[in-house]
Amino acid sequence: MVKVKELPREEYIERGHAACGGCGATIAIRHALKALGGNTILTVPACCMSVIQGLYPKNGLSIPVLNTAFMTSGAAASGIAAGLKHLGKDKEINLMAWAGDGGTYDIGIQALSGAAERQTNFIYTCYNNAAYGNTGMQRSGATPYGSYSTTTPTGKRQHRKPMARIMAEHGIPYTGVISAAYPRLIYDTYKKAKDIVGTRFIEIHIPCPTGWRYPTWDTVNMGKLAVESGAWIMWEREGDEYRFLGRSKLIAEGKVQRKPLIDWIKPQGRFRFLLKDPGMMAEYERGIEREWEIMKRLVGC
Amino acid sequence: MPKVVSVSGNHAAAWAARTAEPAVIAAYPITPQTTIVEKIADFVEGGELSSQYVRVESEHSAMAACIGASALGLRTFTATSSHGLALMHEMLHWAGRARLPIVMPVVNRAMGPPWNIWTDHTDSMSQRDTGWIQFYASNNQEVYDTVLMLFRLSEDPKVLLPSMVCLDAFILSHTFTPTTVYEHKEIRDFLPDYKAGHWKLDPKDPMATGNIAGPEYYYELSYAIHEGFEAARKLIPRVVREFEKHFGRSHGGFIDTSRCEDAEVILWAMGTMGEEATLAVENLRQQGIAAGSARLRVFRPFPVEQIQKLASKAKAFVVVDRSLSYGHTGGQATEIRSALYRGNNRIPVQGVVAGLGGRDVTQTDLEKLIQVGFDVADKGEAGPEIFYGLKR
């Protein structure tokens, strides 16, 4: 894994961006772009990044950005990819779509699936804060079971979609599931993805103080607790091979114990209904155990 | 050397794409546009067209992909119809507002329900305010020629707007006529390579497009689009003239008129119905009736002055729309009345809705409607909208 002092000094998200205090997405894009470098074109649908990049006529990202409509990241990227191929620049310029969980799991899944099926040469990042953050925390296909959202005011009664597995099953050459709490892993993941040709899907778990309702200083801790408690599993699939990553690997191998789920849930205001309802809590836990079983089967351990 | 091929309106559109050589084509099939995307596939896989061809999974994605490619500063092309156009609606706005000169044939087809694949202009009329230049063609050669003219117009640095050429389903899309076509190198004097001078996605000169702009900027950005349309209004006559100089053909400017110089009643229609109207006019003229026809070729930018000028000599207009804005009237009638009310020649305008969902409108029907125009002229006022041929 890259050492902190080896991380490139260059910044591609500038000071003065418009993210909320404690935003996990800024950690994610900062280290993703450090790995990809400035020779990168970004396309962004409606999501927090539409705001984070700053208001016209200024922009906080120092790479070219095509903002596009909510459901189109995969399609807009397909057009850019085709254009780069026409120009003979598809090998030298990195192309990345950067979309939220609503723009990926829900409204953008068709365009993304189409782009993956066409073997479009780009990196698709789903930065997942588990709700429609930019519109004020409505439930999405990524919202976990039991979580409060403004459209599930007594807690969501469905589990999230296994989005990354859905993408992996498209037969794309790389799928990675990581967390904003581990910047060096973000860097390494993008460094690896950069040199792979074809559709690369990377999902980053993004702790969100505004939506998850925890103090702004606790973002990294919240991200780590999600992984340490097993609520978020980090893994990658390269070619046909699945592997656990980072702390999730240690958990899977039995080298460390999972922390109690309650340690992650309790500090977050969004889980207040889950905490009061043992039945809901049990269902959420059942969903997590099922994820572990499926992932262990896929990794083969 | 130009060659004459027997092609359908759709194949004429595909040939025009081949001639213009877009860098990227992204498209999705829909009846009756399908033979455009099929022909393009033949051209691309037969090595006759070097475009990157993205066979996307929806029309919404087709337009999004065109937007992505066009944002690199590249020539882009797509084609659609009816529900496909409606699905694109969001991205039509996006392309217009992002000032991307995408060119798109639209095969005019009715909207469902019920499913109906025949011609009707409601699909494209519904896209009036999306920031797209709109032309309507009346024959296959005009489809081909207009695509080339639209690339020239759209890519002009003062215009930078997307444009569509509309053609009637089946009447043009699937009817074969001899059409003169060219290879790319033969048209480059008229249509040089597209060079995006404004902005493009380029890591060497990074720039963002489309990020949030509040009330302080939005109005000016919208007005700039309006200015683009005004620039197009100025440029259209020049593009038509230069096209004629290069290729020896013209299909008219904003309006293709027939016998309007001394006409008392002028019948307005778009697309193939406009062509049919010229036959109706000729027949009536032989009977000594002072009829004229005006085929509206350009719907946006809307030719207000030209319409006012035609009203200065005529006594009444009969406007036949193959579309209906439910609760009001056809798109063309609304706009023509609005144009006249801004001038001093407020002659009566009889609105007629006819031919919806592909119902045939014949030369005889149009002759009858012109006769109605003479009654309107005598009375000095138009009657309620005529729903011509309605069976009930």
mmCIF file of N, CA, C and O in Angstrom, chain B residues 165-198:
data_model
loop_
_atom_site.group_PDB
_atom_site.id
_atom_site.type_symbol
_atom_site.label_atom_id
_atom_site.label_comp_id
_atom_site.label_asym_id
_atom_site.label_seq_id
_atom_site.Cartn_x
_atom_site.Cartn_y
_atom_site.Cartn_z
ATOM 1 N N VAL B 165 -33.847 18.006 -38.416
ATOM 2 C CA VAL B 165 -34.637 18.067 -39.637
ATOM 3 C C VAL B 165 -35.729 17.006 -39.503
ATOM 4 O O VAL B 165 -35.449 15.857 -39.202
ATOM 5 N N CYS B 166 -36.957 17.453 -39.675
ATOM 6 C CA CYS B 166 -38.093 16.563 -39.475
ATOM 7 C C CYS B 166 -38.596 16.047 -40.823
ATOM 8 O O CYS B 166 -38.675 16.805 -41.787
ATOM 9 N N LEU B 167 -38.896 14.758 -40.862
ATOM 10 C CA LEU B 167 -39.429 14.174 -42.094
ATOM 11 C C LEU B 167 -40.608 13.278 -41.754
ATOM 12 O O LEU B 167 -40.598 12.604 -40.726
ATOM 13 N N ASP B 168 -41.604 13.289 -42.602
ATOM 14 C CA ASP B 168 -42.835 12.560 -42.312
ATOM 15 C C ASP B 168 -42.626 11.047 -42.379
ATOM 16 O O ASP B 168 -42.034 10.533 -43.341
ATOM 17 N N ALA B 169 -43.137 10.366 -41.364
ATOM 18 C CA ALA B 169 -43.040 8.907 -41.312
ATOM 19 C C ALA B 169 -43.663 8.293 -42.565
ATOM 20 O O ALA B 169 -44.721 8.730 -43.015
ATOM 21 N N PHE B 170 -42.991 7.313 -43.105
ATOM 22 C CA PHE B 170 -43.413 6.509 -44.257
ATOM 23 C C PHE B 170 -43.551 7.313 -45.534
ATOM 24 O O PHE B 170 -42.992 6.932 -46.557
ATOM 25 N N ILE B 171 -44.295 8.444 -45.494
ATOM 26 C CA ILE B 171 -44.475 9.225 -46.719
ATOM 27 C C ILE B 171 -43.097 9.593 -47.271
ATOM 28 O O ILE B 171 -42.846 9.497 -48.465
ATOM 29 N N LEU B 172 -42.176 9.951 -46.360
ATOM 30 C CA LEU B 172 -40.787 10.149 -46.775
ATOM 31 C C LEU B 172 -39.883 9.013 -46.284
ATOM 32 O O LEU B 172 -39.076 8.495 -47.039
ATOM 33 N N SER B 173 -40.035 8.641 -45.025
ATOM 34 C CA SER B 173 -39.028 7.749 -44.422
ATOM 35 C C SER B 173 -38.867 6.437 -45.181
ATOM 36 O O SER B 173 -37.771 5.890 -45.256
ATOM 37 N N HIS B 174 -39.961 5.939 -45.763
ATOM 38 C CA HIS B 174 -39.897 4.628 -46.414
ATOM 39 C C HIS B 174 -40.237 4.674 -47.905
ATOM 40 O O HIS B 174 -40.527 3.650 -48.511
ATOM 41 N N THR B 175 -40.245 5.863 -48.489
ATOM 42 C CA THR B 175 -40.562 5.985 -49.909
ATOM 43 C C THR B 175 -39.279 6.284 -50.686
ATOM 44 O O THR B 175 -38.551 7.209 -50.330
ATOM 45 N N PHE B 176 -39.012 5.471 -51.693
ATOM 46 C CA PHE B 176 -37.758 5.591 -52.432
ATOM 47 C C PHE B 176 -37.893 6.561 -53.600
ATOM 48 O O PHE B 176 -38.846 6.464 -54.383
ATOM 49 N N THR B 177 -36.961 7.469 -53.697
ATOM 50 C CA THR B 177 -36.903 8.388 -54.845
ATOM 51 C C THR B 177 -35.441 8.577 -55.218
ATOM 52 O O THR B 177 -34.555 8.396 -54.381
ATOM 53 N N PRO B 178 -35.173 8.980 -56.469
ATOM 54 C CA PRO B 178 -33.781 9.250 -56.851
ATOM 55 C C PRO B 178 -33.269 10.461 -56.068
ATOM 56 O O PRO B 178 -33.963 11.464 -55.944
ATOM 57 N N THR B 179 -32.085 10.323 -55.499
ATOM 58 C CA THR B 179 -31.518 11.384 -54.680
ATOM 59 C C THR B 179 -30.032 11.512 -55.004
ATOM 60 O O THR B 179 -29.329 10.504 -55.123
ATOM 61 N N THR B 180 -29.585 12.739 -55.163
ATOM 62 C CA THR B 180 -28.172 12.968 -55.468
ATOM 63 C C THR B 180 -27.379 13.023 -54.167
ATOM 64 O O THR B 180 -27.739 13.754 -53.244
ATOM 65 N N VAL B 181 -26.333 12.213 -54.099
ATOM 66 C CA VAL B 181 -25.508 12.171 -52.881
ATOM 67 C C VAL B 181 -24.036 12.373 -53.257
ATOM 68 O O VAL B 181 -23.652 12.233 -54.413
ATOM 69 N N TYR B 182 -23.238 12.686 -52.232
ATOM 70 C CA TYR B 182 -21.820 13.017 -52.443
ATOM 71 C C TYR B 182 -20.964 12.256 -51.449
ATOM 72 O O TYR B 182 -21.433 11.816 -50.416
ATOM 73 N N GLU B 183 -19.694 12.154 -51.758
ATOM 74 C CA GLU B 183 -18.736 11.647 -50.776
ATOM 75 C C GLU B 183 -18.227 12.841 -49.972
ATOM 76 O O GLU B 183 -18.325 13.994 -50.405
ATOM 77 N N HIS B 184 -17.650 12.538 -48.819
ATOM 78 C CA HIS B 184 -17.237 13.590 -47.891
ATOM 79 C C HIS B 184 -16.328 14.636 -48.542
ATOM 80 O O HIS B 184 -16.523 15.841 -48.379
ATOM 81 N N LYS B 185 -15.353 14.154 -49.307
ATOM 82 C CA LYS B 185 -14.373 15.103 -49.862
ATOM 83 C C LYS B 185 -15.012 16.087 -50.842
ATOM 84 O O LYS B 185 -14.484 17.166 -51.067
ATOM 85 N N GLU B 186 -16.165 15.706 -51.382
ATOM 86 C CA GLU B 186 -16.814 16.578 -52.377
ATOM 87 C C GLU B 186 -17.600 17.723 -51.744
ATOM 88 O O GLU B 186 -18.071 18.614 -52.449
ATOM 89 N N ILE B 187 -17.794 17.662 -50.433
ATOM 90 C CA ILE B 187 -18.619 18.704 -49.811
ATOM 91 C C ILE B 187 -17.828 19.583 -48.845
ATOM 92 O O ILE B 187 -18.372 20.467 -48.199
ATOM 93 N N ARG B 188 -16.529 19.331 -48.758
ATOM 94 C CA ARG B 188 -15.752 20.007 -47.712
ATOM 95 C C ARG B 188 -15.624 21.508 -47.932
ATOM 96 O O ARG B 188 -15.419 22.257 -46.976
ATOM 97 N N ASP B 189 -15.735 21.948 -49.177
ATOM 98 C CA ASP B 189 -15.716 23.402 -49.413
ATOM 99 C C ASP B 189 -16.946 24.047 -48.783
ATOM 100 O O ASP B 189 -16.885 25.148 -48.250
ATOM 101 N N PHE B 190 -18.065 23.332 -48.856
ATOM 102 C CA PHE B 190 -19.294 23.863 -48.257
ATOM 103 C C PHE B 190 -19.317 23.609 -46.756
ATOM 104 O O PHE B 190 -19.726 24.480 -45.975
ATOM 105 N N LEU B 191 -18.885 22.419 -46.375
ATOM 106 C CA LEU B 191 -18.947 22.040 -44.955
ATOM 107 C C LEU B 191 -17.553 21.662 -44.461
ATOM 108 O O LEU B 191 -17.157 20.500 -44.485
ATOM 109 N N PRO B 192 -16.796 22.658 -43.995
ATOM 110 C CA PRO B 192 -15.450 22.341 -43.498
ATOM 111 C C PRO B 192 -15.520 21.575 -42.175
ATOM 112 O O PRO B 192 -16.587 21.455 -41.577
ATOM 113 N N ASP B 193 -14.364 21.073 -41.729
ATOM 114 C CA ASP B 193 -14.328 20.344 -40.440
ATOM 115 C C ASP B 193 -14.835 21.244 -39.321
ATOM 116 O O ASP B 193 -14.622 22.456 -39.338
ATOM 117 N N TYR B 194 -15.451 20.634 -38.332
ATOM 118 C CA TYR B 194 -15.935 21.391 -37.167
ATOM 119 C C TYR B 194 -14.757 21.696 -36.247
ATOM 120 O O TYR B 194 -14.014 20.805 -35.854
ATOM 121 N N LYS B 195 -14.597 22.964 -35.932
ATOM 122 C CA LYS B 195 -13.568 23.357 -34.961
ATOM 123 C C LYS B 195 -14.261 24.087 -33.820
ATOM 124 O O LYS B 195 -14.714 25.222 -33.978
ATOM 125 N N ALA B 196 -14.348 23.430 -32.668
ATOM 126 C CA ALA B 196 -15.016 24.043 -31.524
ATOM 127 C C ALA B 196 -14.133 25.157 -30.970
ATOM 128 O O ALA B 196 -13.045 24.903 -30.476
ATOM 129 N N GLY B 197 -14.618 26.374 -31.089
ATOM 130 C CA GLY B 197 -13.809 27.497 -30.637
ATOM 131 C C GLY B 197 -14.177 27.979 -29.249
ATOM 132 O O GLY B 197 -13.485 28.798 -28.662
ATOM 133 N N HIS B 198 -15.291 27.503 -28.729
ATOM 134 C CA HIS B 198 -15.773 28.059 -27.458
ATOM 135 C C HIS B 198 -15.171 27.324 -26.259
ATOM 136 O O HIS B 198 -14.323 27.815 -25.566
#
